[in-house]
Structures are given as C-alpha cells and as structure tokens.
XYZ file of C-alpha atoms in Angstrom:
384
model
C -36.122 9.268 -27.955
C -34.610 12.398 -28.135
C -31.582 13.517 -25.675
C -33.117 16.709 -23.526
C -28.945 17.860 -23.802
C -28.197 17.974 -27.052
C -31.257 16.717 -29.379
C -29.803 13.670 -30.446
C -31.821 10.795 -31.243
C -31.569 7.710 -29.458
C -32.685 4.129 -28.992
C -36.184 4.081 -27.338
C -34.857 2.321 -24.443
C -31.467 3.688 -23.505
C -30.560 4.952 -20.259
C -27.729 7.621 -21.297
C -27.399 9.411 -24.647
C -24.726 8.186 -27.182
C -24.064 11.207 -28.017
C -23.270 13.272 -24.905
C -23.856 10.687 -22.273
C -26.530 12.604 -20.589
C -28.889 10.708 -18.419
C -32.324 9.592 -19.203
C -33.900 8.362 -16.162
C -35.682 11.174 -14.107
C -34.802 11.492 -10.345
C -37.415 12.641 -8.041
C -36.923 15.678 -6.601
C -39.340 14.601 -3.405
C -37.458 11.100 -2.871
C -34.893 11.003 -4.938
C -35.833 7.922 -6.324
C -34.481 7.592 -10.372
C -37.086 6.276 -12.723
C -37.021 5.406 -16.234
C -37.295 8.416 -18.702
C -41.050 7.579 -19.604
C -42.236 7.769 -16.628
C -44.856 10.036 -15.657
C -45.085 9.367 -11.710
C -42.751 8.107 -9.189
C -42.681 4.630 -8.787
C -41.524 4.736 -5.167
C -43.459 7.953 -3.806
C -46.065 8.408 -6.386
C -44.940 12.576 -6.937
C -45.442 14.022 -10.695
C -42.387 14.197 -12.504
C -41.824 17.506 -13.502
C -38.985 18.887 -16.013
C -36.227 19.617 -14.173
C -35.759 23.040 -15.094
C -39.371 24.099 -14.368
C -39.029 22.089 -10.735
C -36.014 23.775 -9.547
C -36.404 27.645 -9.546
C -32.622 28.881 -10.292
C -33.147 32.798 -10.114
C -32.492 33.471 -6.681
C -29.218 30.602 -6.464
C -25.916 31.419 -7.990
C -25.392 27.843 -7.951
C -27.594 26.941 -9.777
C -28.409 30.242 -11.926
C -24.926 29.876 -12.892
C -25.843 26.961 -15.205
C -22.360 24.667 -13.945
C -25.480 22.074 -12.780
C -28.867 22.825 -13.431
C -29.888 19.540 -15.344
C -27.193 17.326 -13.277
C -27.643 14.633 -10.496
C -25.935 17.340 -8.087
C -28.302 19.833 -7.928
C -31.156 17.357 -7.314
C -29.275 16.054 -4.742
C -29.110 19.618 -3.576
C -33.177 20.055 -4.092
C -34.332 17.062 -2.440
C -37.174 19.172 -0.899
C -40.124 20.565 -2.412
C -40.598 24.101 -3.862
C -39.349 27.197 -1.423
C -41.681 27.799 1.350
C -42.273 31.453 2.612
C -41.163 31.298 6.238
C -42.108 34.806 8.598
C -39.229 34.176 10.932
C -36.929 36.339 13.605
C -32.759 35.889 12.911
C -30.044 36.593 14.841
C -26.695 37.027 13.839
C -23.920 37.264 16.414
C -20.324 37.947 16.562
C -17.370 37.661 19.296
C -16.179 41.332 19.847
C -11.740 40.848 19.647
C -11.347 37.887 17.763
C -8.692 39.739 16.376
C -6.935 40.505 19.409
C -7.556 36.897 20.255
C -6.004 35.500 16.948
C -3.089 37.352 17.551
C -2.108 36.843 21.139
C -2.952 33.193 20.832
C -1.663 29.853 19.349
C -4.194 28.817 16.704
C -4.715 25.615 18.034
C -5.674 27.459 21.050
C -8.269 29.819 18.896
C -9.790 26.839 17.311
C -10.013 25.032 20.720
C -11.819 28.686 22.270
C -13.929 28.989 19.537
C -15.206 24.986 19.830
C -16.102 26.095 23.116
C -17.960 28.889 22.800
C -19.492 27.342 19.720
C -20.821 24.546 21.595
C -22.375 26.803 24.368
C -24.210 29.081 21.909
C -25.406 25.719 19.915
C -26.548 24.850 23.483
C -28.689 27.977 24.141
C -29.915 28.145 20.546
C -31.593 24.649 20.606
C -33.064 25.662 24.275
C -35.390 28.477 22.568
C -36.574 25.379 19.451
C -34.015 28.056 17.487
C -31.966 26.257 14.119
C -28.541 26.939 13.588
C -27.707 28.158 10.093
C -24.434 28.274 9.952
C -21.057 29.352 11.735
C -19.082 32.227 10.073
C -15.311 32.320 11.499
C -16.550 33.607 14.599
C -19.921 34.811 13.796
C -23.078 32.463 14.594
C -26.127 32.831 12.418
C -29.321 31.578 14.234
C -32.879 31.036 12.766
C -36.663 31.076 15.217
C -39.263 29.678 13.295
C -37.627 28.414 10.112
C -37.684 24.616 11.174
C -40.495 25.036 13.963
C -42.894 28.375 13.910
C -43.793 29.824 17.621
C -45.964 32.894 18.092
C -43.107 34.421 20.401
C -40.109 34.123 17.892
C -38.896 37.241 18.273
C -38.982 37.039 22.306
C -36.906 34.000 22.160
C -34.527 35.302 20.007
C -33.952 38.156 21.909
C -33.799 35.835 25.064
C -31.074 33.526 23.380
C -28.947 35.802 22.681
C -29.196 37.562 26.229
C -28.036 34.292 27.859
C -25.318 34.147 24.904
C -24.194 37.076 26.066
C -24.569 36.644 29.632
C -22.503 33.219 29.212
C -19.217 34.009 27.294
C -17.419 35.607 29.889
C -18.009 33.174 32.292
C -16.813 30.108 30.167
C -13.287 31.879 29.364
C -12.104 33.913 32.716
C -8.842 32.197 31.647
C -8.320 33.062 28.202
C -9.177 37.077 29.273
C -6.308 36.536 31.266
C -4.013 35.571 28.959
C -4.976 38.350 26.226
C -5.901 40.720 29.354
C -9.239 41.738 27.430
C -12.348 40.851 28.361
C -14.806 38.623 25.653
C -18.053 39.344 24.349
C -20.524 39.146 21.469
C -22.542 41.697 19.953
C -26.068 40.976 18.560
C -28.341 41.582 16.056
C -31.694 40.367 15.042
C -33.967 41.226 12.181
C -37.695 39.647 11.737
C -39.126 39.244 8.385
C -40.002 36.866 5.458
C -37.338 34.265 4.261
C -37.752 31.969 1.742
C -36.452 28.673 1.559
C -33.947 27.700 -0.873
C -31.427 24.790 -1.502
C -32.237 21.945 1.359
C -30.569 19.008 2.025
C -32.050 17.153 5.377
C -29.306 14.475 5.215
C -26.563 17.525 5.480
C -29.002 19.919 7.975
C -28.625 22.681 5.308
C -31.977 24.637 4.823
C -30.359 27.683 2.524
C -33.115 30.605 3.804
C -32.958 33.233 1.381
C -34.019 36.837 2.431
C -33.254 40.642 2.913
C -34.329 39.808 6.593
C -30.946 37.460 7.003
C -28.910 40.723 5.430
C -30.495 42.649 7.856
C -29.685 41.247 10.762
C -25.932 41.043 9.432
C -26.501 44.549 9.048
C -27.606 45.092 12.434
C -24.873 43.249 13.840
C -22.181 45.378 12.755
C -24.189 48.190 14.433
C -23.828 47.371 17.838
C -20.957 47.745 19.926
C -19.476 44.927 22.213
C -22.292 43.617 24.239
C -25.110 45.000 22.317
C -27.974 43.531 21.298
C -29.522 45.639 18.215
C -33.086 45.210 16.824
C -34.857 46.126 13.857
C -38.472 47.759 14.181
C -40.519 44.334 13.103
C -39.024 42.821 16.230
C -39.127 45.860 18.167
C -42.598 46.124 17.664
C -43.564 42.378 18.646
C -41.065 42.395 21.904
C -42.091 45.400 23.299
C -44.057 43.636 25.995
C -41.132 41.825 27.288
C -38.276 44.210 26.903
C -36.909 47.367 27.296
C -35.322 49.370 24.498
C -33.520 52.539 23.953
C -33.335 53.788 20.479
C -29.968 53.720 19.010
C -29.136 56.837 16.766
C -26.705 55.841 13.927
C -23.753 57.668 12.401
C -24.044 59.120 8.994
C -22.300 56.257 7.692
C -24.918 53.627 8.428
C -27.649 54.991 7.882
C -29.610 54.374 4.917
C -33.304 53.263 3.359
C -32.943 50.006 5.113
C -33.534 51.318 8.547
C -35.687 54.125 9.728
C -34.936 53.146 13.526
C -32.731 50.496 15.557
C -32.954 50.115 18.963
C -31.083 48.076 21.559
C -32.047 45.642 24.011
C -31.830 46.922 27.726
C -33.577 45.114 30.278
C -36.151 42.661 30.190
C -39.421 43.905 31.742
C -40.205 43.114 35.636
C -43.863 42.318 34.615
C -43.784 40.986 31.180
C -47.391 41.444 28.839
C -47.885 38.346 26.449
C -50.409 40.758 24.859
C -48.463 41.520 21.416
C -49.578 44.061 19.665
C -48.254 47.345 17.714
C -47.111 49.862 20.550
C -49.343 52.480 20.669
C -52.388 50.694 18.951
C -55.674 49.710 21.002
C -59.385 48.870 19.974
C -61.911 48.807 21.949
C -63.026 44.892 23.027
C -65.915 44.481 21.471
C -68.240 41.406 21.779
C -66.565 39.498 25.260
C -69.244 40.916 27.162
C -70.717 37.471 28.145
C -67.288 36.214 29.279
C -66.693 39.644 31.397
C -70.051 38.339 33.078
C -68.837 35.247 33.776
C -65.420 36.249 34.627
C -67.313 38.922 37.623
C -69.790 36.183 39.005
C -66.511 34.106 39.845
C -64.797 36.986 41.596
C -68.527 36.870 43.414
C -67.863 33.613 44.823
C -64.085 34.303 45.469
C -65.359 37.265 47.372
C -68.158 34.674 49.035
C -65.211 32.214 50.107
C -65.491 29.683 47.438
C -62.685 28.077 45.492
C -63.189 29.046 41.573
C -60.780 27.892 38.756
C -62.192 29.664 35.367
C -59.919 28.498 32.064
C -60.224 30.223 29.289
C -59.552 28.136 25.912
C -59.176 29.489 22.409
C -56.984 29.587 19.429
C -53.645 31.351 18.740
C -55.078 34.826 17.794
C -58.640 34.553 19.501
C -57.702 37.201 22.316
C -57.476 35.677 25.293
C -54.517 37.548 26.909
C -56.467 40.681 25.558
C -59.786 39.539 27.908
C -57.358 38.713 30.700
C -56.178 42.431 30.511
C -59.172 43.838 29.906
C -60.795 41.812 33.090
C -57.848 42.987 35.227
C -58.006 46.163 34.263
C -61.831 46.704 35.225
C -63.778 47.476 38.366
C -65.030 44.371 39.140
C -61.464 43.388 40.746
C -62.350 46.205 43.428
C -60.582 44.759 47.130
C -59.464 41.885 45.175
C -55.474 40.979 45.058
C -54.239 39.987 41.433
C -51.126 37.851 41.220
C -50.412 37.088 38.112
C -48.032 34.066 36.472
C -47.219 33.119 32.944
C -46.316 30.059 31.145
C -44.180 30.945 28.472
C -43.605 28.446 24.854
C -40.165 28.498 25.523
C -39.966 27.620 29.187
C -41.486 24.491 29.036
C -38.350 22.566 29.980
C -37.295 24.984 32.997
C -38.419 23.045 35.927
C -40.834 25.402 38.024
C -40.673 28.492 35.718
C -44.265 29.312 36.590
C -43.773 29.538 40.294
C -40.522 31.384 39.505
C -42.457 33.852 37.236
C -45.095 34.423 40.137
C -42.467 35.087 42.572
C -40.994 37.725 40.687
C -43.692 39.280 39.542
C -45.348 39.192 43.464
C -41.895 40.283 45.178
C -40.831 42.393 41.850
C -37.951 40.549 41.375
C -35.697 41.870 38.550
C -33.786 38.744 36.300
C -30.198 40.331 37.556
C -30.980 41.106 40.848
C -28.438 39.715 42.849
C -29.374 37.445 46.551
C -29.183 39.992 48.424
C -31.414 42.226 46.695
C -34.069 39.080 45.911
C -33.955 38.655 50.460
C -34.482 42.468 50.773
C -37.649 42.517 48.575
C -38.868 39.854 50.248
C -38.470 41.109 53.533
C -39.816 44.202 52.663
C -43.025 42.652 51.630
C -43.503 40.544 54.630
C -42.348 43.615 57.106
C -44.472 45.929 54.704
C-alpha cells in the first residue's frame, strides 16, 4: 500500500504510514465515521468514499485553499456536510450606531454587559421571523432568511426583523443613553441573492455561506445613517408590496458597479399586497376564466342572503393571490363590501394576527399609530 502523503510503501494492513505517519483509514465526510483504507463504502452510513481532495472543494476557502489542512482529520471535521448547496436567500447585516462613544464613556465590563443585552434581544427577534444567526461582529449582527429554512417572503421578514430591531434598542437601554447622554440605534442593511454554502459544522451551528450577496449587505450597511434601513434592488423589488421606500442617492464615494440604486425602508404599507411581482410588470390573466365564474355565482348567493365560504388551494407559484386581485378588482363585486385579511408565514405564532390585520386594514390603521389615533379612526368609521 502506498502512503497518499509521501508515496512510501507500506505494509498492506497498516493504519498510519512509517514513513510520515499519515493516516490510512478514510473518514466519511457524511458521518464521520473512519473506515479502513480499502474501503469503498461506509460501513456505518453506506456513502461512497471519495478522495479527499476531490470531496472537499478548497477554491473558495482560505482555510483550506491554503493547504495548512486539506488532507487532515481537521478539515473533515470542518466538512462534515455534503457538497455546497446554492441557497437564494435575503441577509441582513446590522450595526449599533456610537459604539464608539459607548466604549469610551463606559467601563468595559459595562460594554460587554450592554452588548449581551442587546445581543440577546436581536437573537430574540431574528429566530421570531425562522431567520439564522451567522455570526456576531463586535457590535455588528449578521442575520441569514432562508439559509437553514427557505420561505417565499424572505425578504419581507427580513425587512420586518430588523424594523422591530430597530424599534427595540432604545427602549431596552433608556439608562445607558443617560449615562453617555446619546441616544442608541442600529443601522441596517439587507442584500438578497445567491449564497453558497461552505464549511459546516452542525455540532458548532457554523454554516460558512459564501457570497457577493453577504458583501453586499455589509456594503449596504455602511450606507445608511443611524436608524436606516438600506436595501438593495433584488429585495426592493420583492418587498415592494409591503413597504414603502425612498431612493437613497449616494455620494461619489460609494458609488460604484455594485449598485445601480439603494433605497431605504420608510413605512410599511397600510394595505399590504402578498402579490410579488417586479414593480411595474403585469400580464394579462389568462386561462382562470372558469374560477372567475365560480368566484361571481358565489357573490350571487352572497347577494341572495346565503352564507358562501369559497377556498382556493394551489401551489406556491400557481397564482392565487393574482386571481384574488384580479376578482376584486372586477365588476362583479358591484354593491358588494370587500374586507380583506391576510395570514402571513411569519405570523403564525402572533396570537390573533389575522383579526389584527383585518382591523387595520377595515379602520386603516397604520403599525405606529398611537391609541389615540387607532380610537379616532374608529370613531370616525362608526360616526361616518
């Protein structure tokens, strides 16, 4: 047998080389399970062995590119999962505005014990939206939707995560903006694109996404001012239903090829449309007529005084917000109220969000509106 490290030739059944000590048994790279050098399958999982170097694709790691470990038992430890999946997924990267001016007016101890805090909120809020935590950067947070677990509204819940991040900072430290008399707050961005996975370890929680999309969203983060929330066109142009935006012009400085157009978060929309589509951009429904019949003869029978409950099932991608909209939008509603609810992915553990989302939408009833303001619409309505 012949050493794969150095060539040397060895006893047909030795486990390490006696020249070099290399190892001979092969470690799975889907279980980790070491078998004997001959072996062509693994004995505990039954996955083909393949040569290390051919299993493990080092051009895109420095780690392992660098050579310090690409035929040792650490960087199959490091590659415990398969090959590197292409992942279409929405990241946020956000950052705490004066950490500066809070490092310097403050113990450390102190910093570390702020930061914890804030840290454990934001980890909070992440997991809310099904959103994975990449990593923690001093006091930037780096945030992943749909690397782990892929919804069709990634982009919406990022943008809604870091909202409430926002939202929540200054009301968890009112005493350290006393103490530095500054007030605290992130600054946001979020980039959507393709990532590939690369080094994973599910023991550790590391995933290692690889992409220009996680650069971006750096990049977009050190566009926006304190309290911003800064967007690239991909998730611009699959939140524009939900939110709006105001296009942010950039200095000289920052711009370059990687962004034709930012834009920043405002508001998010009184009536929200779960119809995603490119802004701008509408066929013509073609082919629904037979469930625009149906859809009429129950408004019949509504008119008539009967009780009708029509679902409409389908796919992810079939169109059925599109037929809802193009139903709603038609004649056949003529002296016919429309109030409208929606059941969003992510709200699925906030108790009564439906009949919170039909309230707002039937008393248009903004998310910030304060009490007061929620009782005056009301009253207006019922007075009205």
């Amino acid at each position: 047998m012949d050493c794969p490290e150095c060539g040397s030739e060895n006893r047909d059944k030795a486990n390490y080389c006696h020249e070099c000590g290399g190892a001979f048994n092969r470690s799975c790279l889907s279980c980790g399970f070491k078998n004997v050098a001959e072996s062509k399958f693994c004995e505990k999982c039954g996955t083909l062995l393949k040569n290390d170097v051919q299993e493990i694709d080092s051009s895109d790691d420095p780690i392992v590119s660098s050579g310090n470990f690409l035929n040792s038992s650490n960087a199959l430890s490091i590659y415990k999962s398969k090959a590197g999946e292409r992942k279409f997924v929405s990241v946020l990267f956000s950052d705490l505005s004066v950490y500066t001016s809070v490092s310097k007016k403050l113990d450390p101890e102190d910093v570390k014990e702020l930061m914890s805090r804030i840290f454990g909120e934001i980890t909070r809020v992440i997991y809310k939206y099904d959103g994975f935590i990449e990593k923690f950067i001093g006091d930037a947070v780096m945030a992943i939707f749909g690397g782990t677990q892929a919804h069709e509204d990634d982009p919406v819940r990022a943008i809604l995560a870091a909202r409430e991040i926002h939202d929540l900072i200054p009301e968890i430290t009112p005493e350290i903006q006393m103490r530095i008399n500054h007030s605290l707050a992130m600054h946001t961005g979020i980039s959507t694109g393709l990532v590939v996975t690369g080094a994973s370890d599910k023991e550790s929680g590391v995933h290692g996404f690889i992409g220009n999309t996680i650069i971006d969203a750096s990049r977009l983060c050190s566009y926006a001012d304190s309290c911003d929330i800064i967007v690239d066109t991909a998730t611009y142009d699959r939140t524009g239903g939900f939110f709006n935006f105001r296009k942010k012009e950039l200095t000289s400085k920052q711009i370059g090829s990687e962004f034709l157009n930012v834009y920043q978060v405002i508001s998010q929309k009184v009536r929200p449309k779960k119809t995603m589509r490119f802004q701008g951009l509408k066929a013509d429904l073609i082919g629904r007529e037979t469930e625009i019949g149906e859809l009429g003869k129950s408004v019949n029978h509504l008119k008539a005084g009967d009780c009708i409950v029509f679902s409409i099932q389908g796919e992810a991608g079939t169109g059925k917000s599109r037929l809802v909209e193009e139903f709603r939008d038609s004649s056949i509603l003529t002296n016919v109220q429309w109030v409208e609810g929606h059941a969003y992915s992510y709200s699925k553990n906030m108790p009564y969000s439906l009949l919170i989302d039909i309230f707002n939408r039937f008393f248009k009833i903004r998310e910030d509106d304060p009490p007061d303001k929620v009782r005056e619409n009301i009253r207006q309505y019922i007075e009205g």
